[in-house]
Coordinates of C-alpha atoms in Angstrom, one line a residue:
X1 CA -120.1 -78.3 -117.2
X2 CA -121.4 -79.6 -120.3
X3 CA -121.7 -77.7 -123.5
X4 CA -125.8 -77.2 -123.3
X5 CA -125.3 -76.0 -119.7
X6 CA -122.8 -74.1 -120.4
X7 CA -124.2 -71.7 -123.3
X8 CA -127.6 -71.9 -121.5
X9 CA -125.7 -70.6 -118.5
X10 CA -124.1 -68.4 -120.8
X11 CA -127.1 -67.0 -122.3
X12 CA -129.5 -66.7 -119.1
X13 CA -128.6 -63.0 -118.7
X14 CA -129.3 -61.9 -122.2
X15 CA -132.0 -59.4 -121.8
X16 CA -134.3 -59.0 -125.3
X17 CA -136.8 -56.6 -126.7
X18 CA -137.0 -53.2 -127.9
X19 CA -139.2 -50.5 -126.6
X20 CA -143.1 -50.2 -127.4
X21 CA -144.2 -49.1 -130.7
X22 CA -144.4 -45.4 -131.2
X23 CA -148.0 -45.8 -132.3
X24 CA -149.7 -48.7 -130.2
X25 CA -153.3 -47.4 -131.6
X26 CA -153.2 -49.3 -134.7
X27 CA -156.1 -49.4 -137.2
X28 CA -158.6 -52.1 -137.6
X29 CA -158.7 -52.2 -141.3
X30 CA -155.2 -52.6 -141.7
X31 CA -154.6 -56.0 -142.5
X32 CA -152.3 -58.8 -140.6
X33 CA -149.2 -59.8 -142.5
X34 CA -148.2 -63.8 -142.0
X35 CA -145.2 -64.5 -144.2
X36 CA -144.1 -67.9 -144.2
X37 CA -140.8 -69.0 -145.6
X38 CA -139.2 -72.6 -146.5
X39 CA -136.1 -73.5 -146.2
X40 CA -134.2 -75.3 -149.3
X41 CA -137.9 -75.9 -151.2
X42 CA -137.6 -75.9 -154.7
X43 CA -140.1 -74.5 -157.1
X44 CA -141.1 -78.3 -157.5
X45 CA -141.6 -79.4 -154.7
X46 CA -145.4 -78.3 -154.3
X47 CA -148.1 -80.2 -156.9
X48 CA -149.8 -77.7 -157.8
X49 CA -146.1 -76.7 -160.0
X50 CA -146.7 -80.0 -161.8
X51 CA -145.0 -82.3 -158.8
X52 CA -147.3 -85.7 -159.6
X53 CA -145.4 -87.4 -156.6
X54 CA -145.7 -85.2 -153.7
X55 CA -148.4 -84.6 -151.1
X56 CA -149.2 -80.9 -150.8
X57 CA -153.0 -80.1 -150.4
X58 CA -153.2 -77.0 -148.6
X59 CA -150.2 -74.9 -150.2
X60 CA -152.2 -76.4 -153.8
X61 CA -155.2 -74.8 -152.1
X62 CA -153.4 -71.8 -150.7
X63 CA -151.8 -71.0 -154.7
X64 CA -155.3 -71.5 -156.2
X65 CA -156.5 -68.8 -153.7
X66 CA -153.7 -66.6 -154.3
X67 CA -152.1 -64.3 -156.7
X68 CA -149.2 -66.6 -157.7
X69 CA -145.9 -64.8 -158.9
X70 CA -144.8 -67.2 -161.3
X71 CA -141.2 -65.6 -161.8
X72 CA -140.4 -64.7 -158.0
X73 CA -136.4 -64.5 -157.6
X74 CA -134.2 -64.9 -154.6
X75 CA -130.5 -65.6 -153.7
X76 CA -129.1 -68.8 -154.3
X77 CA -128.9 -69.2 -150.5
X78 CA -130.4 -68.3 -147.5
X79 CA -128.9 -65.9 -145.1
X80 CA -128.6 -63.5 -148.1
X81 CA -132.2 -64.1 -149.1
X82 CA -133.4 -63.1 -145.4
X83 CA -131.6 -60.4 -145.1
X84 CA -133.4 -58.8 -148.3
X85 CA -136.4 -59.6 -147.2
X86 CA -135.8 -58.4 -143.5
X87 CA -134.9 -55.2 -145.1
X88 CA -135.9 -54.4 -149.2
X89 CA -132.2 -54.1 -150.2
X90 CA -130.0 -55.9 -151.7
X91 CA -127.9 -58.3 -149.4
X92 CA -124.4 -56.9 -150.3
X93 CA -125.6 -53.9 -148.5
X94 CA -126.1 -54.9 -145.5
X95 CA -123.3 -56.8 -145.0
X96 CA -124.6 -60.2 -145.2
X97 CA -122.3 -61.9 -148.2
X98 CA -123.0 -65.9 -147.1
X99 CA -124.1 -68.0 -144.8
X100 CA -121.3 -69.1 -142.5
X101 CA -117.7 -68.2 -141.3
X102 CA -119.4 -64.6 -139.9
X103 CA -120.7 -63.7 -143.0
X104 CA -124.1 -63.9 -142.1
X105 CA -124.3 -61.3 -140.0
X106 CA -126.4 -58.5 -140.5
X107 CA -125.0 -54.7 -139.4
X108 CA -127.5 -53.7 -137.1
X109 CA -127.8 -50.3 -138.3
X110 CA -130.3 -51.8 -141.2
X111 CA -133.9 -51.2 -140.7
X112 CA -136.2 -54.2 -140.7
X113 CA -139.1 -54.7 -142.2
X114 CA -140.3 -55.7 -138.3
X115 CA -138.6 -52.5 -136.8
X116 CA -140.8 -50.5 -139.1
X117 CA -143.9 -52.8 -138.8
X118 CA -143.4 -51.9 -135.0
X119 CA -143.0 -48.5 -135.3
X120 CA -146.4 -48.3 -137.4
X121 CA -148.5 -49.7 -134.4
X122 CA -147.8 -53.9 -135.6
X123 CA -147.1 -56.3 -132.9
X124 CA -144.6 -58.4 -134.2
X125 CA -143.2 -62.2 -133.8
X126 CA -140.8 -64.5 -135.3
X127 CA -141.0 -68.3 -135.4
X128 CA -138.0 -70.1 -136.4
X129 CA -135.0 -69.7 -138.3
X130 CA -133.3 -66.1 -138.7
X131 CA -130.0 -66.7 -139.5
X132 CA -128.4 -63.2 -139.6
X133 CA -126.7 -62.7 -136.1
X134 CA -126.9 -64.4 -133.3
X135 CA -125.5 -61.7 -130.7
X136 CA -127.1 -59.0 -129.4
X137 CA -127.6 -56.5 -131.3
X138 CA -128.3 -58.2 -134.4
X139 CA -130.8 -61.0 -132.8
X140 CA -134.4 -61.1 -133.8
X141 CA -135.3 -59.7 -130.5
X142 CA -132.7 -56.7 -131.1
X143 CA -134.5 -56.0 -134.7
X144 CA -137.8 -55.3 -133.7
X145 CA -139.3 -58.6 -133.4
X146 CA -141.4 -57.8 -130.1
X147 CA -141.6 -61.8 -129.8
X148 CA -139.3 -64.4 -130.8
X149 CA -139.0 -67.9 -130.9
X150 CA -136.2 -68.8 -132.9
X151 CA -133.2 -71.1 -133.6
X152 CA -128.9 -70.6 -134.0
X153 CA -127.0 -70.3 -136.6
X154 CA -128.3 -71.2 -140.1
X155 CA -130.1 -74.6 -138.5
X156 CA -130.7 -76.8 -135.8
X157 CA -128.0 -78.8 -135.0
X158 CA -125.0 -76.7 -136.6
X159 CA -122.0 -75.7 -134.4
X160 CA -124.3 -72.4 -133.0
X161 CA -125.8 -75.1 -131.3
X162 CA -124.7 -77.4 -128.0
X163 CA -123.9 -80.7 -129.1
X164 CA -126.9 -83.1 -129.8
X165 CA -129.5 -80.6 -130.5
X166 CA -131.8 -82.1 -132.6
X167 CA -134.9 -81.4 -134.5
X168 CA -137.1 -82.7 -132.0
X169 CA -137.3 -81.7 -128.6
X170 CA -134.8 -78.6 -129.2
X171 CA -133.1 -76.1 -127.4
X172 CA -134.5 -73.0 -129.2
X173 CA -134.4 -69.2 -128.0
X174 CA -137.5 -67.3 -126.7
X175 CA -136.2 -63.6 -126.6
X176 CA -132.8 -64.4 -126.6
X177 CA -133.4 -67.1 -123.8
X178 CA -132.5 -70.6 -123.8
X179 CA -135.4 -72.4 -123.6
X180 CA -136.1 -76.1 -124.2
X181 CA -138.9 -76.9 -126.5
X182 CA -140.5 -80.0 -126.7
X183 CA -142.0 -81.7 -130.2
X184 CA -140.3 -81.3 -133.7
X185 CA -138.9 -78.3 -134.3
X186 CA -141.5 -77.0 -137.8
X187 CA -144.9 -78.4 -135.5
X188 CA -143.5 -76.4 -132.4
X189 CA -142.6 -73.1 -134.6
X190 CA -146.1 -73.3 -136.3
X191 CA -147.9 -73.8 -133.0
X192 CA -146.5 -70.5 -131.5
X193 CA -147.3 -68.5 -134.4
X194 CA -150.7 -70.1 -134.5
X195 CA -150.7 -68.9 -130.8
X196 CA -149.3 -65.5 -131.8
X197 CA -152.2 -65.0 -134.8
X198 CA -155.1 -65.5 -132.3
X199 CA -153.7 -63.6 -129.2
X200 CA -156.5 -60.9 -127.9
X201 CA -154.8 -58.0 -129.1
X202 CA -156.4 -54.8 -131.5
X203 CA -153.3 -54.3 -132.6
X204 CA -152.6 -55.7 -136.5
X205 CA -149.9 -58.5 -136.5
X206 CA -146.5 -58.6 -138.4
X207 CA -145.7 -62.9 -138.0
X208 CA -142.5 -64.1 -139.5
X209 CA -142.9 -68.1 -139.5
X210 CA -139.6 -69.2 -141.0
X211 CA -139.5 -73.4 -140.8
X212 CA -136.1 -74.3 -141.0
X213 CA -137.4 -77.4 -143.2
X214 CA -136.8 -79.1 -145.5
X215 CA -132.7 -78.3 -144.6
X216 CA -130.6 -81.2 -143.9
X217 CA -130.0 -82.5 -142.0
X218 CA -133.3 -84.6 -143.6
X219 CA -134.8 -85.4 -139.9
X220 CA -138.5 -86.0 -139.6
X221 CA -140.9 -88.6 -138.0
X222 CA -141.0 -91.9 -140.3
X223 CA -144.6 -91.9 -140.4
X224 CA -144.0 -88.9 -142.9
X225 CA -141.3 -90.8 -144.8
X226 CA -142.9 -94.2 -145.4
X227 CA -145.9 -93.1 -148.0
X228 CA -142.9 -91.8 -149.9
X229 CA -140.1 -94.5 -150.0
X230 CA -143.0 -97.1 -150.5
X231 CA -144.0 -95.2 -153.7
X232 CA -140.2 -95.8 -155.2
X233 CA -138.7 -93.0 -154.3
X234 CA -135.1 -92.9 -153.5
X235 CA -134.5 -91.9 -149.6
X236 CA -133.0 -88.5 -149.8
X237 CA -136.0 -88.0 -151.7
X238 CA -138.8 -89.6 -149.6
X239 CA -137.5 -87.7 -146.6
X240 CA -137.5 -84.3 -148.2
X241 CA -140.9 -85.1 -149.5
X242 CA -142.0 -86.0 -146.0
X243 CA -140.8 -82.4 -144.7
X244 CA -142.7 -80.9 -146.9
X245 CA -145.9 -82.6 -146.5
X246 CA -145.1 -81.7 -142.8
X247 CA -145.0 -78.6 -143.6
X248 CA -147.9 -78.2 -146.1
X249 CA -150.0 -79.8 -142.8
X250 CA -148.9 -76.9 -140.2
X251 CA -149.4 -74.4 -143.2
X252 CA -153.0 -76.0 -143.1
X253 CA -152.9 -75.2 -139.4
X254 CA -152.3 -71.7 -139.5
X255 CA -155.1 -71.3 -141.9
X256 CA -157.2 -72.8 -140.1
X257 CA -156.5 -70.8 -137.6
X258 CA -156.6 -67.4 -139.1
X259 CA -160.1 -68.8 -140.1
X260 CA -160.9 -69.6 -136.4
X261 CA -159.9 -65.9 -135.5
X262 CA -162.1 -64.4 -138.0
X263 CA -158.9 -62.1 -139.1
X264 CA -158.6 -64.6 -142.9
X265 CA -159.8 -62.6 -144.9
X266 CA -158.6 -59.4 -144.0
X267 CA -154.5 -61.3 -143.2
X268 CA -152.3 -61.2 -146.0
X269 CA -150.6 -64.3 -146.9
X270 CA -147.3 -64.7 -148.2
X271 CA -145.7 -68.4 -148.9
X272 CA -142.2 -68.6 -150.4
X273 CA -139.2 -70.5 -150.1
X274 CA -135.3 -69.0 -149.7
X275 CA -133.5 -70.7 -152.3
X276 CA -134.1 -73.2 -154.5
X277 CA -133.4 -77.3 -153.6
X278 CA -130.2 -78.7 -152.3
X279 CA -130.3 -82.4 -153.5
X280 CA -131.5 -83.1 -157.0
X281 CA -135.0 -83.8 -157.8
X282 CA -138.0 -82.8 -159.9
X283 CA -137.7 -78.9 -160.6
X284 CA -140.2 -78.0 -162.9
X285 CA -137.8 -78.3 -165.6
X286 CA -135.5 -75.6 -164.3
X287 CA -132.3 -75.7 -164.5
X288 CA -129.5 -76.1 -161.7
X289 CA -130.1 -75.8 -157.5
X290 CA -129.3 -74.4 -154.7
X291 CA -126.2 -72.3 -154.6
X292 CA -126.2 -71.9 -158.3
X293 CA -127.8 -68.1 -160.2
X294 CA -129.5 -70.5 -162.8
X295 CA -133.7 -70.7 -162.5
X296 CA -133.4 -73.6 -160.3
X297 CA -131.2 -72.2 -158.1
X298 CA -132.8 -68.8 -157.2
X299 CA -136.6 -68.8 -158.7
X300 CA -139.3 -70.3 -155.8
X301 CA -142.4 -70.4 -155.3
X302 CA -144.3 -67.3 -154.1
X303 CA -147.9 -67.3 -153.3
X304 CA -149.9 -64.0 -151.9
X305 CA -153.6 -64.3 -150.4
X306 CA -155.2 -61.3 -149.1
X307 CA -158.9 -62.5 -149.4
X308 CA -160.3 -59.0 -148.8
X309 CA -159.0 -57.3 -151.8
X310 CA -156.8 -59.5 -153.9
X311 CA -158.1 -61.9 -156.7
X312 CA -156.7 -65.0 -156.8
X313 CA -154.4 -65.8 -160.6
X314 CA -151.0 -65.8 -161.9
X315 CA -148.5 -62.5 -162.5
X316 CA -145.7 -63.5 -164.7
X317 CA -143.9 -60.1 -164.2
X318 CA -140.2 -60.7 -162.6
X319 CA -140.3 -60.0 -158.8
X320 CA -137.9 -60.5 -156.3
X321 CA -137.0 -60.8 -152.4
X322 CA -136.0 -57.1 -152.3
X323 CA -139.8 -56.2 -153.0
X324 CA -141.4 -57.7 -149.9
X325 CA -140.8 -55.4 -147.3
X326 CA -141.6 -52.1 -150.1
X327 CA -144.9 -54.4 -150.7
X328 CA -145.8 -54.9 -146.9
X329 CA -144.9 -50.8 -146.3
X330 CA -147.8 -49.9 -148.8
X331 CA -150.6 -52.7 -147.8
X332 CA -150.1 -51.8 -143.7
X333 CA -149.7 -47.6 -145.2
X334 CA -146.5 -47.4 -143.2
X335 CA -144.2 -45.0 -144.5
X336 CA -139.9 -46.0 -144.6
X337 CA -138.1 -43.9 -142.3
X338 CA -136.5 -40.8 -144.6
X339 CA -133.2 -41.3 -146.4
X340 CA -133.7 -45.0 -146.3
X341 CA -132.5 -46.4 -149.4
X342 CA -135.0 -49.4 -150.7
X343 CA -133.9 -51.5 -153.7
X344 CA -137.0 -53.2 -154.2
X345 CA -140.6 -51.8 -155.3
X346 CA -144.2 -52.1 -154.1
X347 CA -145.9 -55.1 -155.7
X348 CA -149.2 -54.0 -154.1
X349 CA -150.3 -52.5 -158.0
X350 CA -149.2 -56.1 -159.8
X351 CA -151.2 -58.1 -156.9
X352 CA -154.2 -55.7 -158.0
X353 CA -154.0 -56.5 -161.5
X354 CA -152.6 -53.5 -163.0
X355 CA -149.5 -54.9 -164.8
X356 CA -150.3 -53.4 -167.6
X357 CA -147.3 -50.4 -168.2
X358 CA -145.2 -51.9 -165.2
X359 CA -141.9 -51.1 -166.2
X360 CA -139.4 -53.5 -167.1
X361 CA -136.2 -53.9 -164.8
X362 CA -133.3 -55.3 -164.5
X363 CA -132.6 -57.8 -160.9
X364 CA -129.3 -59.0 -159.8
X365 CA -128.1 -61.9 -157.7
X366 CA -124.9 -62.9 -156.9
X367 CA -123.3 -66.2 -154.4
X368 CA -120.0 -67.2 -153.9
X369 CA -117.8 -68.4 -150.6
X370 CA -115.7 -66.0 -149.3
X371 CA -115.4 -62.9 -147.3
X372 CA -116.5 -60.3 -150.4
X373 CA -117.7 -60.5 -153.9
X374 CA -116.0 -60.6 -156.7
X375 CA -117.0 -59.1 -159.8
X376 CA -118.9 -61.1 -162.2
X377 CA -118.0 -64.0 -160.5
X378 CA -121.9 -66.5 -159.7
X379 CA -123.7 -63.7 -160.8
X380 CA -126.9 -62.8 -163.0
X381 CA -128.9 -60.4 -164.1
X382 CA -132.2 -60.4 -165.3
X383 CA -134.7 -58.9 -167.0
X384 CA -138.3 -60.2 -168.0
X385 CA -137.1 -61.6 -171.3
X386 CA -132.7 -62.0 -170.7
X387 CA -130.9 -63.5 -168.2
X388 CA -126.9 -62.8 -168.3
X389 CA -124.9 -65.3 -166.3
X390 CA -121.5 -64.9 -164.8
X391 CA -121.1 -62.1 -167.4
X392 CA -121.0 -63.9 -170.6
X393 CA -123.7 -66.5 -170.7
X394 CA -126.9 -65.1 -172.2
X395 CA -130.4 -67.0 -172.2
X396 CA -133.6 -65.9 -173.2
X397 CA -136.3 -66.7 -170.3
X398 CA -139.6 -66.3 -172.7
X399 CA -138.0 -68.7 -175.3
X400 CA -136.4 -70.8 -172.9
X401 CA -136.8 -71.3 -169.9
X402 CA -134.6 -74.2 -169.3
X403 CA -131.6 -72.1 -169.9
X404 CA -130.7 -74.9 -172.5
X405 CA -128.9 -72.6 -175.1
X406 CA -126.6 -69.4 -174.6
X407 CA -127.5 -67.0 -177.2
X408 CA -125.0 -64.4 -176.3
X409 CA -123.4 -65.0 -179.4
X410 CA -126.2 -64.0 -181.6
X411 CA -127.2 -60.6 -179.0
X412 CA -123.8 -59.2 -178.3
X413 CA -125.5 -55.9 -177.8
X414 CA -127.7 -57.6 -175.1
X415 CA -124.5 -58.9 -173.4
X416 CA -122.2 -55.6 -173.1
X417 CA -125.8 -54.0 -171.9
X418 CA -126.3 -56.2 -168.9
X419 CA -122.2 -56.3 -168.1
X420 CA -122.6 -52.4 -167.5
X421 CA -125.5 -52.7 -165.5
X422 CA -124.4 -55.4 -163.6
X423 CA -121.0 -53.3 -162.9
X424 CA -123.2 -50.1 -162.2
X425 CA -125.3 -52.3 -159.6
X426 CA -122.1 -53.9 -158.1
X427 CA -120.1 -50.9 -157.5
X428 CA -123.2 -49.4 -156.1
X429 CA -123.7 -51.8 -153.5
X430 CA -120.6 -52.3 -152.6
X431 CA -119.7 -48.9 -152.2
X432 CA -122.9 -48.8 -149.2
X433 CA -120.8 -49.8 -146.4
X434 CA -118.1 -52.4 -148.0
X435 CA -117.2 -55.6 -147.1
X436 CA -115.6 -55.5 -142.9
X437 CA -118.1 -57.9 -141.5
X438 CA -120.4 -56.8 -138.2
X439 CA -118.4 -56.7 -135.0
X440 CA -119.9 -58.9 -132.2
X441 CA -120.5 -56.7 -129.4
X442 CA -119.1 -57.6 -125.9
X443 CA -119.9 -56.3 -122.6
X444 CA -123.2 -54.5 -123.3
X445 CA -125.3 -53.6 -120.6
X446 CA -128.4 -55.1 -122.4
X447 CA -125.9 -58.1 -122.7
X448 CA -123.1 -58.6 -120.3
X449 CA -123.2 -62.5 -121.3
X450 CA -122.1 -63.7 -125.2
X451 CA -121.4 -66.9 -126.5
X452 CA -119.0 -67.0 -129.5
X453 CA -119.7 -70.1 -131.7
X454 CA -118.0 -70.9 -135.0
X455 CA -120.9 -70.0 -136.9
X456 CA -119.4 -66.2 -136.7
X457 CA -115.2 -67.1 -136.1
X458 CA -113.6 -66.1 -139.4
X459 CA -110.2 -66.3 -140.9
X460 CA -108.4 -69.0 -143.1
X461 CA -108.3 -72.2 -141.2
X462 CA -111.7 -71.4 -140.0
X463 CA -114.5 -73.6 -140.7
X464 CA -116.5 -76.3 -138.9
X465 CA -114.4 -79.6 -138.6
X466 CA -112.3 -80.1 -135.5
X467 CA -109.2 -79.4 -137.1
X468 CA -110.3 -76.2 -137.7
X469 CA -109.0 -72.4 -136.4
X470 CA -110.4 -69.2 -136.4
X471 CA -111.2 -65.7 -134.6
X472 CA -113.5 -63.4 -133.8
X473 CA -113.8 -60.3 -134.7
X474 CA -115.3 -57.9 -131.4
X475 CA -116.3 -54.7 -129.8
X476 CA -115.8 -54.5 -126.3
X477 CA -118.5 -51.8 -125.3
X478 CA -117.7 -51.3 -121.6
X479 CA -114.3 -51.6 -120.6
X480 CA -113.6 -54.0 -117.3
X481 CA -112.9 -57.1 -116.1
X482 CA -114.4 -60.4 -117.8
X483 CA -114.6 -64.1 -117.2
X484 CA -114.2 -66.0 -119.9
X485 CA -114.9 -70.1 -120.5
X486 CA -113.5 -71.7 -123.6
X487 CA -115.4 -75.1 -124.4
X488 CA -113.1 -77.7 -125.4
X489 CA -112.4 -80.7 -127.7
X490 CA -111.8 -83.3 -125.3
X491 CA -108.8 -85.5 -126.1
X492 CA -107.0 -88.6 -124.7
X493 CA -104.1 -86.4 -123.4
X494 CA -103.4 -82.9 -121.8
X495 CA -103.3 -79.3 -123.7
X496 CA -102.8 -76.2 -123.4
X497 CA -105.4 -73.5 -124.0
X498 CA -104.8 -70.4 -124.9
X499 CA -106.7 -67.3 -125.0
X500 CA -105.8 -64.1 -126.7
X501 CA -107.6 -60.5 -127.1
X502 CA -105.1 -58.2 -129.0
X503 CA -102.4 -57.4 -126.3
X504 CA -104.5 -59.5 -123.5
X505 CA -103.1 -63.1 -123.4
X506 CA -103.5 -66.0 -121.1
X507 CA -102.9 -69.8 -121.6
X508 CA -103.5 -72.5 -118.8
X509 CA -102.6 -76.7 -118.5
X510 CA -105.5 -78.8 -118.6
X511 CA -106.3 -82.1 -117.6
X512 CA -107.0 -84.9 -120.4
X513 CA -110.7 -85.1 -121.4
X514 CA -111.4 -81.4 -119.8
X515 CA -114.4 -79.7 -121.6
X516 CA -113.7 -76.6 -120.4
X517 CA -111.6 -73.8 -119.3
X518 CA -112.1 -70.8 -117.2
X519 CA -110.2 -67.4 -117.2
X520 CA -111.6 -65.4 -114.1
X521 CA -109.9 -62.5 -114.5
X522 CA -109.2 -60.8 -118.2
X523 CA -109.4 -57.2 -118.3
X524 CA -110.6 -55.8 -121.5
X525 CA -110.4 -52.1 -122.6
X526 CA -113.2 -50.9 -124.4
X527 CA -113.1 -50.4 -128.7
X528 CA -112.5 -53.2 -131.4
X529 CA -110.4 -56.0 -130.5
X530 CA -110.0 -59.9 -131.8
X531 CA -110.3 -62.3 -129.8
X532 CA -108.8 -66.0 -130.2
X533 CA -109.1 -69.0 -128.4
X534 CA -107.3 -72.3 -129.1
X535 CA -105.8 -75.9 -127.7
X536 CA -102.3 -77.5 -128.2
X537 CA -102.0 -80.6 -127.9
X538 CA -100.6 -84.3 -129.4
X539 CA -101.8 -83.0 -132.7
X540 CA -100.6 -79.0 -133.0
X541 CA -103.0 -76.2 -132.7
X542 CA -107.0 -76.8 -132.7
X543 CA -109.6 -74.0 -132.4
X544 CA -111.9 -74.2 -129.4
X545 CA -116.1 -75.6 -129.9
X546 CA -117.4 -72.3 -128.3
X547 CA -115.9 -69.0 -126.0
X548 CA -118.6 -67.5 -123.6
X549 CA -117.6 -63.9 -122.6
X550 CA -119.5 -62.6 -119.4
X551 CA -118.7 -59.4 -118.1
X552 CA -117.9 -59.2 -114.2

């Protein structure tokens, strides 16, 4: 069995979906939501933001119509910027610290901005990346996304993926389905939610279209890349710039067709990116990139077009990830379910023009590897005029932008300020549910099938190079007998594999060059376990690719 068959076989019994919406008798006036988000597009990369070399007509078009936030913040990487804007909290609550090693998964006891959407009488869909659990429950489909069209991992092509999978022609997930799609991957997530925006349906919409461009790796058709390269532009370059200009054309297409609906002007339109770029390139003269908490790491565009009652212009007030879902809440007049805590704030009265006695705040954002946070440690907060970094740097935003000078020796007042708050905001968060990450869930009815990939495996030899080691952490929800296939790294001579779930062990000889290897019988009591999977051979002890866990 080869590794695609094997995790599509894997993940053909996965049921998806969550029951119908409490209120299905939704109101005409309230408007459709389409949020679009980028993935590693730097405030520079569109023209309008001064970019002379790139080709970006219709997000130039789409900012001129649109109230632009000029100051919009978000984490300096992605999973952790998702997860805010899935849920109007800081990441740190909801157990989402980075973007790999299982630390991108979201507890699935957070509400979404989709499960509430739902709730409120909002059909609801998803196109493309998600990147905060790839197991039930904390899938797309699980979270109140009533459709779903979506990718692994944090990218096409990374090991939550069968081997070869490629930006073009894909194997994606429709509901939780393996399905293969055919075209490149940001054309094929735009033309479902193009699909999704025109369906026949009374009911307002809540699309997520979330283009998993321009991430490396840098793949894209070379009619896209030539324009650029023949300009002068170095390749890395050219190719991003060709992403984008694919993108900036299927953004084009799902304006056009919100105008071929009739719903435009009465369909809120939100562009942004996640993080800020990867490689380095024109940034608007900010400074740093992706990864890093200074501007050009963690400020992006953000562009918001509701034709019906907005005027387009520019708000220079500082706003944040954590205020989208609080902002969609108010426009679709859906109330938060009681007790829920939300960090961020409606932006609905900035977007109307009154910024006048908006109060002044203070935001915080905070990276690192590593299984928790550590105090201090790639962090920042920021206010509309200061900007504290790592807890000693100081910069002032108004005077300089650039973050070319630290002035925290002349404002020492400024600097033990911002420490306290930061420490106030850290223990805060922290103190929500702590650090353990989301056990993967094994055995439920709703999903008797799971594939265990090493995006999730954790531990201190984990990682994604062969040589690598790790395990997963589990919940076994119904106790019984499971089969349970490890995929292997073929090699030149025979192995051992070895399989281990607390006190539950087996191991097995296999053949040289064997892919795989099947345990029919292992019994598995229900509660938290950790499971492990591994291969000796020539060259000591080697994790597994994948383990699929199916329930007998």
């Amino acid at each position: 069995m080869n590794m695609a068959a094997g995790i599509g076989a894997a993940l053909g019994v996965l049921a998806g979906g969550a029951g119908a919406p409490a209120n299905a008798q939704a109101s005409a006036q309230r408007p459709g939501i389409l949020l679009i988000v980028t993935d590693d597009q730097g405030y520079g990369d569109i023209g309008l933001h001064g970019n002379s070399r790139i080709k970006t007509p219709n997000l130039d078009r789409l900012g001129r119509e649109s109230v632009r936030l000029t100051r919009f913040y978000v984490s300096p990487v992605c999973a952790p910027t998702r997860a805010s804007l899935m849920t109007g909290r800081y990441n740190y609550r909801t157990g989402v610290v980075d973007t790999w090693l299982g630390r991108a998964m979201m507890h699935a006891d957070e509400v979404t901005i989709a499960e509430m959407l739902r709730r409120g009488g909002y059909r609801t869909g998803i196109f493309g990346k998600w990147h905060l659990g790839d197991t039930y429950p904390l899938r797309a489909v699980d979270q109140g996304f009533e459709e779903s069209l979506t990718h692994n991992g944090g990218g096409i092509g990374q090991p939550a993926d069968p081997e070869g999978n490629s930006y073009f022609d894909p194997l994606l997930y429709r509901g939780g389905r393996p399905v293969r799609a055919r075209g490149y991957c940001t054309d094929i997530f735009a033309r479902e939610a193009a699909r999704f925006l025109t369906a026949r349906d009374d009911r307002p919409f809540f699309a997520y279209v979330a283009m998993n461009a321009p991430h490396v790796p840098l793949d894209v058709h070379e009619s896209y890349v030539a324009p650029y390269r023949e300009s002068g532009l170095d390749e890395t370059t050219a190719r991003v710039y060709g992403m984008v200009t694919n993108i900036d054309e299927n953004v084009g297409r799902l304006l056009d067709a919100l105008d071929r609906s009739g719903r435009a002007a009465n369909t809120v339109v939100v562009f942004m990116s996640d993080n800020g770029p990867q490689q380095r390139r024109y940034n608007a003269g900010l400074r740093g990139a992706k990864g890093t908490v200074y501007e050009g790491g963690v400020r992006v565009p953000c562009f918001v077009r509701w034709p019906a009652r907005l005027r387009p212009g520019e708000v220079d007030r500082i706003t944040a990830h954590i205020d989208v879902a609080p902002t969609f809440l108010q426009m679709a007049g859906v109330e938060p379910p009681p007790g829920l805590q939300l960090d961020g704030r409606s932006l609905l009265p900035l977007l109307d023009g009154q910024a006048e006695g908006w109060p002044d705040r203070t935001l915080f954002l905070q990276w690192h590897r590593g299984d928790a946070p550590e105090p201090f440690r790639d962090s920042a907060a920021v206010t509309q005029r200061l900007k504290l970094v790592n807890g000693h740097e100081l910069y002032d935003l108004q005077a300089d932008p650039s973050e070319a000078r630290d002035v925290s020796g002349e404002r020492p007042e400024a600097v033990l300020r911002l420490r306290e708050a930061y420490l106030r905001w850290f223990r805060d968060v922290s103190a929500t549910r702590g650090y353990d990450p989301p056990r993967i869930v094994l055995g439920a009815e709703a999903a008797p099938a799971v594939v265990l990939t090493r995006q999730d495996w954790r531990g201190p030899r984990a990682g994604w190079e062969d040589t690598a080691l790790g395990h997963w952490e589990v919940a076994v929800e119904r106790g019984g007998t499971y089969r349970v296939t490890l995929a292997l790294q073929p090699g030149p001579t025979p192995c051992r594999a070895h399989l281990r779930v607390d006190g539950v062990v087996r191991e097995r000889s296999v053949r040289a060059g064997a892919r795989t290897c099947e345990f029919e019988h292992v019994p598995l009591e229900a509660g938290p376990a950790r499971l492990e999977a591994w291969q000796e051979c020539g060259q000591g002890s080697v994790g597994v690719r994948y383990v699929a866990v199916r329930r007998r």
